[in-house]
Short mmCIF file of C-alpha atoms in Angstrom, two decimals:
data_model
loop_
_atom_site.label_atom_id
_atom_site.label_comp_id
_atom_site.label_asym_id
_atom_site.label_seq_id
_atom_site.Cartn_x
_atom_site.Cartn_y
_atom_site.Cartn_z
CA MET A 181 0.00 0.00 0.00
CA SER A 182 1.25 3.48 -0.82
CA ASN A 183 2.09 5.76 2.10
CA THR A 184 -0.17 8.37 0.50
CA ARG A 185 -3.18 6.28 1.57
CA PRO A 186 -2.11 4.85 4.89
CA ASN A 187 -4.24 2.97 7.31
CA ILE A 188 -5.15 5.39 10.11
CA VAL A 189 -5.49 4.41 13.76
CA TYR A 190 -6.66 6.99 16.30
CA ILE A 191 -6.57 5.96 19.96
CA LEU A 192 -8.28 8.32 22.39
CA ALA A 193 -7.88 8.02 26.16
CA ASP A 194 -10.49 9.48 28.51
CA ASP A 195 -9.12 11.97 31.08
CA MET A 196 -5.45 11.06 30.59
CA GLY A 197 -3.22 14.03 31.41
CA TYR A 198 -0.02 15.45 29.99
CA GLY A 199 1.93 14.20 32.99
CA ASP A 200 0.59 10.65 32.91
CA VAL A 201 2.79 9.51 30.02
CA GLY A 202 6.44 8.77 30.64
CA CYS A 203 7.78 10.45 27.53
CA TYR A 204 6.15 13.71 28.71
CA ASN A 205 6.98 13.33 32.40
CA PRO A 206 10.14 11.49 33.43
CA GLN A 207 8.86 11.57 37.02
CA SER A 208 5.60 9.82 36.14
CA LYS A 209 4.67 7.06 38.55
CA ILE A 210 2.91 5.14 35.79
CA PRO A 211 4.71 2.80 33.38
CA THR A 212 3.73 3.59 29.78
CA PRO A 213 6.19 1.54 27.70
CA TYR A 214 4.03 1.35 24.57
CA MET A 215 3.26 5.05 24.36
CA ASP A 216 6.91 5.78 25.08
CA ARG A 217 7.92 3.42 22.29
CA LEU A 218 5.47 5.09 19.93
CA ALA A 219 7.14 8.45 20.71
CA ARG A 220 10.60 7.00 20.07
CA GLU A 221 9.43 5.66 16.72
CA GLY A 222 7.44 8.78 15.82
CA MET A 223 6.70 12.37 16.82
CA ARG A 224 5.75 13.84 20.17
CA PHE A 225 3.75 17.08 20.07
CA THR A 226 4.31 19.43 23.01
CA ASP A 227 1.64 22.09 22.34
CA ALA A 228 -1.43 20.03 21.36
CA HIS A 229 -4.82 20.94 22.81
CA SER A 230 -8.26 19.42 23.04
CA PRO A 231 -10.99 21.75 21.73
CA SER A 232 -12.71 21.46 25.10
CA ALA A 233 -11.68 20.59 28.63
CA VAL A 234 -14.37 17.87 28.83
CA CYS A 235 -15.41 14.74 26.94
CA THR A 236 -18.32 15.21 24.54
CA PRO A 237 -17.25 18.51 22.95
CA THR A 238 -13.76 17.19 22.23
CA ARG A 239 -15.11 14.05 20.55
CA TYR A 240 -17.37 16.21 18.41
CA GLY A 241 -14.37 18.32 17.41
CA ILE A 242 -12.14 15.36 16.58
CA LEU A 243 -14.70 13.69 14.31
CA THR A 244 -16.07 16.84 12.62
CA GLY A 245 -13.24 19.38 12.68
CA ARG A 246 -15.66 21.89 14.19
CA TYR A 247 -15.88 23.43 17.64
CA CYS A 248 -18.75 21.92 19.62
CA TRP A 249 -19.79 25.28 21.06
CA ARG A 250 -21.21 26.02 17.61
CA THR A 251 -23.89 23.38 18.35
CA GLU A 252 -26.69 23.44 20.93
CA LEU A 253 -24.25 22.11 23.53
CA LYS A 254 -22.56 25.25 24.87
CA ALA A 255 -21.15 23.77 28.09
CA HIS A 256 -20.79 20.47 29.98
CA VAL A 257 -21.27 17.08 28.28
CA LEU A 258 -24.11 14.84 27.14
CA PHE A 259 -25.70 12.49 29.66
CA ASN A 260 -27.30 9.09 29.18
CA TYR A 261 -30.15 9.25 26.64
CA GLU A 262 -29.64 12.62 24.96
CA LEU A 263 -30.11 12.85 21.20
CA PRO A 264 -27.29 12.62 18.64
CA LEU A 265 -25.13 15.73 18.62
CA ILE A 266 -23.56 15.27 15.18
CA GLU A 267 -26.01 16.35 12.51
CA PRO A 268 -26.81 13.49 10.06
CA GLU A 269 -25.78 15.60 7.05
CA ARG A 270 -22.47 16.70 8.55
CA MET A 271 -19.26 15.27 7.14
CA THR A 272 -17.16 13.35 9.65
CA VAL A 273 -13.65 11.98 9.41
CA ALA A 274 -15.24 8.56 8.99
CA SER A 275 -17.60 9.57 6.16
CA LEU A 276 -14.78 11.47 4.42
CA LEU A 277 -12.54 8.42 4.48
CA LYS A 278 -15.35 6.02 3.60
CA ASN A 279 -16.06 8.11 0.49
CA CYS A 280 -12.35 7.80 -0.35
CA GLY A 281 -12.52 4.01 -0.31
CA TYR A 282 -11.57 3.34 3.30
CA HIS A 283 -13.18 0.76 5.54
CA THR A 284 -14.03 2.36 8.89
CA GLY A 285 -14.36 0.96 12.39
CA CYS A 286 -15.29 2.58 15.71
CA PHE A 287 -14.73 0.78 19.00
CA GLY A 288 -15.26 2.04 22.55
CA LYS A 289 -16.85 5.06 24.17
CA TRP A 290 -19.11 7.08 21.83
CA HIS A 291 -20.56 9.82 24.08
CA LEU A 292 -22.02 11.89 21.25
CA GLY A 293 -25.67 11.03 21.77
CA LEU A 294 -27.85 8.29 20.27
CA GLY A 295 -31.43 7.98 19.08
CA TRP A 296 -33.06 5.53 21.47
CA GLY A 297 -36.39 3.89 20.73
CA VAL A 298 -39.32 4.19 23.13
CA LYS A 299 -41.79 1.50 24.18
CA ASP A 300 -45.12 1.61 22.38
CA GLY A 301 -47.55 3.98 24.04
CA GLU A 302 -44.85 5.77 26.07
CA VAL A 303 -43.64 9.36 25.68
CA PHE A 304 -40.05 10.35 26.49
CA ASP A 305 -39.06 14.02 26.41
CA PHE A 306 -35.90 13.93 24.29
CA ASP A 307 -36.18 17.60 23.35
CA GLN A 308 -35.03 19.17 26.60
CA PRO A 309 -32.37 21.88 26.21
CA LEU A 310 -28.81 20.54 26.36
CA PRO A 311 -27.28 19.47 28.63
CA TRP A 312 -30.10 17.77 30.52
CA PRO A 313 -30.20 18.59 34.23
CA GLY A 314 -28.60 16.09 36.56
CA GLY A 315 -26.31 13.22 35.73
CA SER A 316 -28.57 10.24 36.41
CA PRO A 317 -31.80 9.34 34.58
CA ASP A 318 -35.10 9.17 36.40
CA PRO A 319 -35.85 5.42 36.78
CA VAL A 320 -39.46 5.95 35.65
CA GLU A 321 -38.33 7.76 32.52
CA GLU A 322 -35.52 5.30 31.82
CA ASP A 323 -37.97 2.42 31.92
CA LYS A 324 -39.70 3.91 28.86
CA ILE A 325 -36.69 3.12 26.64
CA ASP A 326 -37.19 0.08 24.40
CA PHE A 327 -33.72 -1.47 24.21
CA SER A 328 -34.89 -4.05 21.67
CA LYS A 329 -35.34 -1.37 19.00
CA PRO A 330 -32.53 -0.29 16.64
CA ILE A 331 -30.56 2.73 17.82
CA ALA A 332 -30.50 5.68 15.42
CA GLY A 333 -27.99 8.47 14.83
CA GLY A 334 -24.93 6.53 15.93
CA PRO A 335 -21.56 5.74 14.37
CA ILE A 336 -22.87 3.55 11.55
CA GLU A 337 -25.02 6.45 10.31
CA LEU A 338 -22.08 8.84 10.47
CA GLY A 339 -19.57 7.03 8.28
CA PHE A 340 -18.46 4.01 10.28
CA ASP A 341 -18.88 0.55 8.77
CA ARG A 342 -18.40 -1.15 12.12
CA PHE A 343 -19.24 -0.15 15.69
CA TYR A 344 -18.84 -1.98 18.96
CA GLY A 345 -18.86 0.12 22.09
CA THR A 346 -20.93 1.93 24.68
CA SER A 347 -23.16 4.98 24.49
CA GLY A 348 -21.09 6.88 27.07
CA CYS A 349 -18.34 6.20 29.58
CA SER A 350 -18.58 2.50 30.36
CA THR A 351 -17.80 3.03 34.05
CA ALA A 352 -19.93 6.10 34.70
CA GLN A 353 -22.98 6.46 32.44
CA PRO A 354 -26.01 4.24 31.83
CA PRO A 355 -27.16 2.26 30.07
CA TYR A 356 -24.42 -0.12 31.13
CA CYS A 357 -24.26 -2.42 28.11
CA PHE A 358 -22.37 -2.95 24.90
CA ILE A 359 -23.78 -1.85 21.55
CA ASP A 360 -23.03 -3.87 18.42
CA GLN A 361 -23.74 -1.81 15.29
CA ASP A 362 -27.18 -0.39 16.21
CA GLN A 363 -28.41 -2.91 18.79
CA THR A 364 -27.64 -3.40 22.46
CA VAL A 365 -25.94 -6.65 23.40
CA GLY A 366 -28.56 -7.94 25.81
CA ILE A 367 -31.32 -5.88 27.38
CA PRO A 368 -30.47 -3.48 30.25
CA SER A 369 -33.10 -4.60 32.73
CA VAL A 370 -31.72 -4.16 36.26
CA GLN A 371 -30.68 -1.07 38.18
CA LYS A 372 -26.96 -0.82 38.91
CA PRO A 373 -26.52 -1.90 42.54
CA VAL A 374 -25.63 0.86 44.99
CA GLU A 375 -22.61 -1.12 46.14
CA MET A 376 -21.25 -1.38 42.59
CA ALA A 377 -18.20 0.84 42.32
CA GLY A 378 -18.87 4.40 41.23
CA GLY A 379 -20.77 5.68 38.26
CA ARG A 380 -24.28 7.05 38.02
CA ARG A 381 -27.37 5.02 38.79
CA GLY A 382 -29.22 3.53 35.86
CA LEU A 383 -30.06 0.35 33.99
CA MET A 384 -27.51 -2.30 33.11
CA VAL A 385 -27.45 -5.76 31.63
CA PRO A 386 -27.46 -8.32 34.45
CA ASP A 387 -23.87 -9.46 33.92
CA TRP A 388 -22.29 -6.01 33.45
CA ASP A 389 -18.77 -5.57 34.87
CA HIS A 390 -17.04 -2.18 34.54
CA LYS A 391 -13.55 -3.63 34.34
CA GLU A 392 -14.33 -5.76 31.28
CA ALA A 393 -15.27 -2.88 28.96
CA ASP A 394 -11.90 -1.56 27.76
CA PRO A 395 -10.44 -5.06 27.25
CA ALA A 396 -13.56 -5.90 25.20
CA PHE A 397 -13.15 -2.77 23.06
CA THR A 398 -9.52 -3.72 22.50
CA GLU A 399 -10.32 -7.31 21.59
CA LYS A 400 -12.78 -6.10 18.95
CA ALA A 401 -10.29 -3.55 17.61
CA VAL A 402 -7.54 -6.17 17.28
CA ALA A 403 -9.94 -8.55 15.52
CA TYR A 404 -10.83 -5.70 13.16
CA ILE A 405 -7.16 -5.13 12.31
CA GLU A 406 -6.68 -8.84 11.66
CA GLU A 407 -9.77 -8.90 9.45
CA ARG A 408 -8.70 -5.83 7.46
CA ALA A 409 -5.23 -7.31 6.94
CA GLY A 410 -6.92 -9.78 4.59
CA ASP A 411 -7.90 -6.98 2.22
CA ALA A 412 -4.63 -5.36 1.24
CA ASP A 413 -6.27 -3.15 -1.39
CA THR A 414 -8.59 -1.35 1.04
CA PRO A 415 -7.08 0.95 3.68
CA PHE A 416 -8.87 1.26 6.99
CA PHE A 417 -9.60 3.86 9.65
CA LEU A 418 -9.77 2.57 13.21
CA TYR A 419 -11.06 4.85 15.99
CA LEU A 420 -10.54 3.29 19.42
CA ALA A 421 -11.90 5.32 22.34
CA ALA A 422 -11.06 4.05 25.82
CA SER A 423 -13.12 4.71 28.94
CA ALA A 424 -9.98 4.66 31.10
CA PRO A 425 -8.85 6.46 33.13
CA HIS A 426 -12.20 8.26 33.61
CA GLU A 427 -13.59 8.15 37.12
CA PRO A 428 -14.63 6.20 39.11
CA CYS A 429 -10.98 5.29 39.65
CA THR A 430 -11.46 2.30 41.91
CA VAL A 431 -9.86 -1.12 42.11
CA ALA A 432 -13.10 -2.66 40.84
CA CYS A 433 -12.68 -0.81 37.53
CA VAL A 434 -9.15 -2.15 36.95
CA PRO A 435 -8.71 -5.55 35.24
CA GLU A 436 -7.03 -8.02 37.60
CA PHE A 437 -3.93 -8.33 35.43
CA LEU A 438 -3.16 -4.60 35.83
CA ARG A 439 -3.92 -4.05 39.51
CA GLY A 440 -0.84 -2.58 41.13
CA ALA A 441 0.79 -1.89 37.75
CA SER A 442 1.53 1.71 38.75
CA GLU A 443 2.62 3.63 41.82
CA ALA A 444 -0.29 6.03 41.41
CA GLY A 445 -3.18 4.00 42.79
CA PRO A 446 -6.17 2.67 40.80
CA ARG A 447 -6.22 5.71 38.52
CA GLY A 448 -2.58 5.10 37.63
CA ASP A 449 -3.42 1.47 36.92
CA MET A 450 -6.18 2.68 34.57
CA VAL A 451 -3.63 4.79 32.66
CA ALA A 452 -1.54 1.62 32.44
CA LEU A 453 -4.66 0.00 30.96
CA VAL A 454 -4.70 2.62 28.20
CA ASP A 455 -1.03 1.88 27.52
CA TRP A 456 -1.84 -1.84 27.37
CA MET A 457 -4.55 -1.07 24.80
CA VAL A 458 -2.03 0.87 22.71
CA GLY A 459 0.34 -2.06 22.97
CA GLN A 460 -2.28 -4.56 21.84
CA VAL A 461 -2.98 -2.46 18.74
CA MET A 462 0.74 -1.98 18.00
CA ASP A 463 1.37 -5.71 18.37
CA ALA A 464 -1.53 -6.50 16.03
CA LEU A 465 -0.20 -4.10 13.39
CA ASP A 466 3.25 -5.71 13.68
CA ARG A 467 1.85 -9.23 13.58
CA CYS A 468 -0.22 -8.46 10.48
CA GLY A 469 2.61 -6.69 8.67
CA LEU A 470 0.72 -3.38 8.65
CA ALA A 471 2.84 -1.17 10.90
CA ASP A 472 4.84 0.42 8.07
CA ASP A 473 1.67 1.46 6.25
CA THR A 474 -0.21 2.85 9.22
CA LEU A 475 -0.44 6.27 10.83
CA VAL A 476 -1.04 5.78 14.55
CA ILE A 477 -2.11 8.68 16.77
CA VAL A 478 -2.55 8.47 20.54
CA THR A 479 -3.97 11.31 22.61
CA SER A 480 -6.59 12.20 25.25
CA ASP A 481 -9.91 14.02 25.21
CA ASN A 482 -9.07 16.51 27.99
CA GLY A 483 -6.88 16.99 31.02
CA ALA A 484 -6.79 14.68 34.00
CA LEU A 485 -8.26 14.84 37.45
CA PRO A 486 -5.53 15.12 40.09
CA GLY A 487 -5.85 11.58 41.40
CA CYS A 488 -8.14 9.03 43.02
CA ASN A 489 -10.70 10.78 45.20
CA GLY A 490 -8.15 13.46 46.01
CA HIS A 491 -5.22 11.07 46.54
CA THR A 492 -2.45 11.91 44.07
CA TYR A 493 0.15 9.41 45.31
CA GLY A 494 2.72 12.11 44.58
CA HIS A 495 1.96 11.86 40.86
CA LYS A 496 1.36 14.97 38.72
CA SER A 497 -1.29 13.83 36.27
CA CYS A 498 -1.19 17.10 34.30
CA GLY A 499 2.51 17.66 34.77
CA ASP A 500 3.35 21.19 35.90
CA TRP A 501 0.53 22.80 33.91
CA ARG A 502 -1.99 24.74 35.95
CA GLY A 503 -5.42 23.17 36.41
CA PHE A 504 -7.11 19.88 35.64
CA LYS A 505 -9.99 18.44 33.63
CA GLY A 506 -12.70 21.02 33.03
CA PHE A 507 -10.41 24.00 33.64
CA ILE A 508 -9.68 26.76 31.13
CA TRP A 509 -6.06 26.77 32.29
CA GLU A 510 -3.54 24.58 30.43
CA GLY A 511 -4.01 21.49 32.57
CA GLY A 512 -7.58 21.25 31.31
CA HIS A 513 -6.77 21.00 27.62
CA ARG A 514 -3.03 20.56 26.88
CA GLU A 515 -2.72 16.93 25.85
CA PRO A 516 -0.18 14.23 25.19
CA PHE A 517 -0.25 13.74 21.42
CA ILE A 518 1.93 11.16 19.71
CA ALA A 519 2.00 10.22 16.01
CA ARG A 520 3.89 7.42 14.28
CA TRP A 521 4.02 6.86 10.52
CA PRO A 522 7.15 5.02 9.36
CA GLY A 523 8.79 6.57 6.34
CA VAL A 524 6.94 9.87 6.78
CA VAL A 525 7.30 10.89 10.43
CA ALA A 526 10.90 11.05 11.60
CA PRO A 527 11.55 8.78 14.58
CA ASN A 528 12.18 10.33 18.00
CA SER A 529 11.10 13.76 16.73
CA VAL A 530 9.42 16.58 18.63
CA CYS A 531 6.98 19.16 17.27
CA ASP A 532 6.37 22.37 19.22
CA ALA A 533 3.70 23.71 16.83
CA LEU A 534 0.36 24.83 18.23
CA VAL A 535 -2.28 22.28 17.19
CA GLY A 536 -5.81 21.35 18.17
CA LEU A 537 -7.35 17.88 18.18
CA GLN A 538 -10.01 19.18 15.78
CA ASP A 539 -7.17 19.58 13.25
CA PHE A 540 -7.39 15.83 12.60
CA MET A 541 -10.16 16.39 10.04
CA ALA A 542 -8.16 18.71 7.78
CA THR A 543 -5.05 16.59 8.26
CA VAL A 544 -6.82 13.44 7.06
CA ALA A 545 -8.22 15.31 4.06
CA ASP A 546 -4.71 16.54 3.27
CA ILE A 547 -3.25 13.05 3.54
CA VAL A 548 -5.77 11.52 1.12
CA GLY A 549 -5.69 14.50 -1.24
CA GLU A 550 -9.24 15.73 -0.65
CA THR A 551 -10.46 19.32 -0.33
CA LEU A 552 -12.98 19.87 2.43
CA PRO A 553 -16.22 21.58 1.39
CA GLU A 554 -17.13 24.91 2.95
CA ASP A 555 -19.57 23.30 5.38
CA ALA A 556 -17.06 20.81 6.82
CA GLY A 557 -14.06 21.13 9.11
CA GLU A 558 -14.73 24.81 9.77
CA ASP A 559 -12.20 24.94 12.61
CA SER A 560 -9.65 22.42 11.35
CA ALA A 561 -6.13 23.14 10.05
CA SER A 562 -3.87 20.44 8.60
CA PHE A 563 -0.83 19.34 10.59
CA PHE A 564 0.25 16.97 7.79
CA PRO A 565 3.20 19.28 6.94
CA ALA A 566 4.30 19.14 10.59
CA LEU A 567 4.23 15.33 10.47
CA MET A 568 6.61 15.52 7.52
CA GLY A 569 9.00 17.70 9.49
CA GLU A 570 8.10 21.13 8.12
CA THR A 571 8.49 23.93 10.66
CA GLU A 572 5.90 26.44 9.45
CA PRO A 573 3.12 27.06 12.02
CA VAL A 574 0.09 24.80 11.68
CA ARG A 575 -2.24 27.62 12.77
CA ASP A 576 -1.95 31.21 14.01
CA ASP A 577 -4.36 30.89 16.90
CA LEU A 578 -6.51 28.42 18.79
CA ILE A 579 -9.65 28.66 20.91
CA HIS A 580 -9.97 26.76 24.17
CA HIS A 581 -13.24 26.08 25.99
CA SER A 582 -13.89 25.06 29.60
CA CYS A 583 -16.49 22.75 31.11
CA MET A 584 -18.66 25.73 32.04
CA GLY A 585 -18.40 27.35 28.62
CA VAL A 586 -15.59 29.86 29.25
CA PHE A 587 -13.69 30.91 26.12
CA SER A 588 -9.96 31.39 25.84
CA ILE A 589 -7.83 32.18 22.81
CA ARG A 590 -4.13 31.61 22.26
CA ARG A 591 -2.15 33.50 19.63
CA GLY A 592 1.62 33.46 19.69
CA ASP A 593 2.78 33.72 23.29
CA TRP A 594 -0.37 35.40 24.57
CA LYS A 595 -3.44 33.67 25.99
CA LEU A 596 -6.63 35.55 26.88
CA ILE A 597 -9.35 34.04 29.07
CA VAL A 598 -12.59 35.90 28.39
CA ASP A 599 -15.09 37.07 31.05
CA CYS A 600 -13.77 34.78 33.77
CA ASP A 601 -11.41 35.36 36.69
CA ASN A 602 -11.27 31.72 37.82
CA SER A 603 -10.84 28.15 36.53
CA GLY A 604 -14.04 28.06 34.45
CA ASP A 605 -14.82 24.63 35.87
CA MET A 606 -17.96 23.32 37.57
CA GLY A 607 -17.34 24.88 40.97
CA ARG A 608 -16.37 21.52 42.45
CA GLY A 609 -13.28 23.01 44.08
CA VAL A 610 -10.70 20.61 42.62
CA ASP A 611 -7.32 21.51 44.08
CA GLY A 612 -8.96 24.41 45.90
CA CYS A 613 -10.01 26.11 42.63
CA VAL A 614 -13.71 26.99 42.59
CA GLY A 615 -14.97 27.87 39.12
CA THR A 616 -17.88 29.47 37.32
CA GLY A 617 -19.13 30.01 33.81
CA PRO A 618 -18.44 33.23 31.92
CA VAL A 619 -19.63 36.45 33.56
CA PRO A 620 -19.93 39.13 30.85
CA GLY A 621 -18.05 42.28 31.75
CA SER A 622 -16.02 40.64 34.51
CA ARG A 623 -12.26 40.81 34.74
CA GLY A 624 -10.60 38.22 32.51
CA GLN A 625 -7.13 36.74 32.51
CA LEU A 626 -4.16 37.36 30.22
CA TYR A 627 -0.97 35.34 30.35
CA HIS A 628 2.28 35.46 28.40
CA MET A 629 2.85 31.77 27.83
CA GLY A 630 6.47 32.28 26.79
CA ASP A 631 7.54 34.00 30.02
CA ASP A 632 4.81 32.53 32.24
CA PRO A 633 3.83 29.09 30.89
CA PHE A 634 2.19 28.05 34.16
CA GLU A 635 -0.21 31.01 34.21
CA SER A 636 0.89 32.58 37.46
CA TYR A 637 0.90 36.29 36.57
CA ASN A 638 -2.31 37.79 35.21
CA GLN A 639 -1.53 40.75 32.95
CA PHE A 640 -5.14 41.54 32.04
CA GLY A 641 -4.95 45.07 33.44
CA ARG A 642 -1.55 45.84 31.94
CA GLU A 643 -2.22 45.07 28.26
CA PRO A 644 -5.62 46.54 27.27
CA GLY A 645 -4.71 46.58 23.58
CA ILE A 646 -4.03 42.85 23.48
CA VAL A 647 -7.16 42.16 25.52
CA ARG A 648 -9.29 44.15 23.07
CA GLU A 649 -7.68 42.57 19.98
CA PHE A 650 -8.06 39.02 21.29
CA ARG A 651 -11.63 39.52 22.47
CA GLU A 652 -12.57 40.85 19.02
CA MET A 653 -10.90 37.81 17.46
CA VAL A 654 -13.05 35.44 19.54
CA GLU A 655 -16.19 37.39 18.69
CA ARG A 656 -15.32 37.33 14.99
CA TYR A 657 -14.71 33.57 14.95
CA ILE A 658 -18.02 32.98 16.69
CA ALA A 659 -19.89 35.23 14.25
CA ASP A 660 -18.16 33.92 11.12
CA GLY A 661 -19.04 30.28 11.80
CA ARG A 662 -15.45 29.22 11.14
CA SER A 663 -11.95 30.02 12.37
CA VAL A 664 -9.75 28.75 9.53
#
């Protein structure tokens, strides 16, 4: 197969921080040999950012090349039974590649909404404003879902030929069951027991076990690679989305063979689980003779939480960056991002270019020689030249977005946080940082990331010209409907 049409594998961790991976943090208390090997054999990006500091919006951005705040979901994430967020007519990375002759497979956590069927004679209010209030479904309402009916609006209607996964985080969001194509595997019929580790209440299949989900996703992904190896003329796109190391970070959520694998408690063991998943995929590519013709990318959907229920075990999950998951500060959205493509990406290379995870869409189009239409990838810039070692900037600026909908924009060394003087998180007080949503007219934050990379010295009052210019830039990008 020509390197101009490589197989593409995208592995997405859930809440894995910049400091969790050894090649980014030599003091990490978590062994990550496979991700470290991938960095030695490929390129490690140092200034890569998720388009949001939480799950759903980042996944929307990765698959569409568009900021999620342009949709109805302006803050937070989707919960449980909310409707599909990706519009059926919108181009996705999967539909783009499928139209270019690729076979496409999606395995793992979806978390972009699904169209659930309802029992005959029942009425379920799916049209509530997003996000729905509360994190757990009302048992009476949940009982109206007919799990025997086909599920609409999911991966197989958005460009994926194959899907095996869960609707949301397998350890935290009902329904607790696997989905094969557009049908649940079994019928969720019992409420999750109170004593079952973590997660929100809700229906599950009787034999559900949190710790078995990520290994099952991986098994299906490896089988998919082995199957596709039999069709050398058809390249494939594999999207593997782990649930680890999303909370609850408890021993019960860690497969037995990885318990105690790290020195950072159960959460550290769950990062080791992600590394194991990467290793299983790498081994399958090697075994099938596909490694040389495959672009592999490993990253995370947002920053990490500091530890297990407040216990860090002396491990810095986000490295030295300020903040954590949900925050508008760097720890909320600066991600590990590793790419390997033998013969194209120089081994053991480092890229300091500013990139966003939503740039995957334009990059894929660039790789396969396609031009995106005007109504696709509106916020996506190609980092294909960076993969080939070119040093020109990938993009001039980048918008960040917090859990509570706070905007920030980075251009050059300056970063402006708009209408918010705090973390922009949910107000849960992680690490003593209580946050809010944007408060129009309030004092913002301005940091010089070159001199002050850890956002310690707010220069908002000292640089009114930069504040005005950057605020106008954010307003223009919102109004224009695109940023590239």
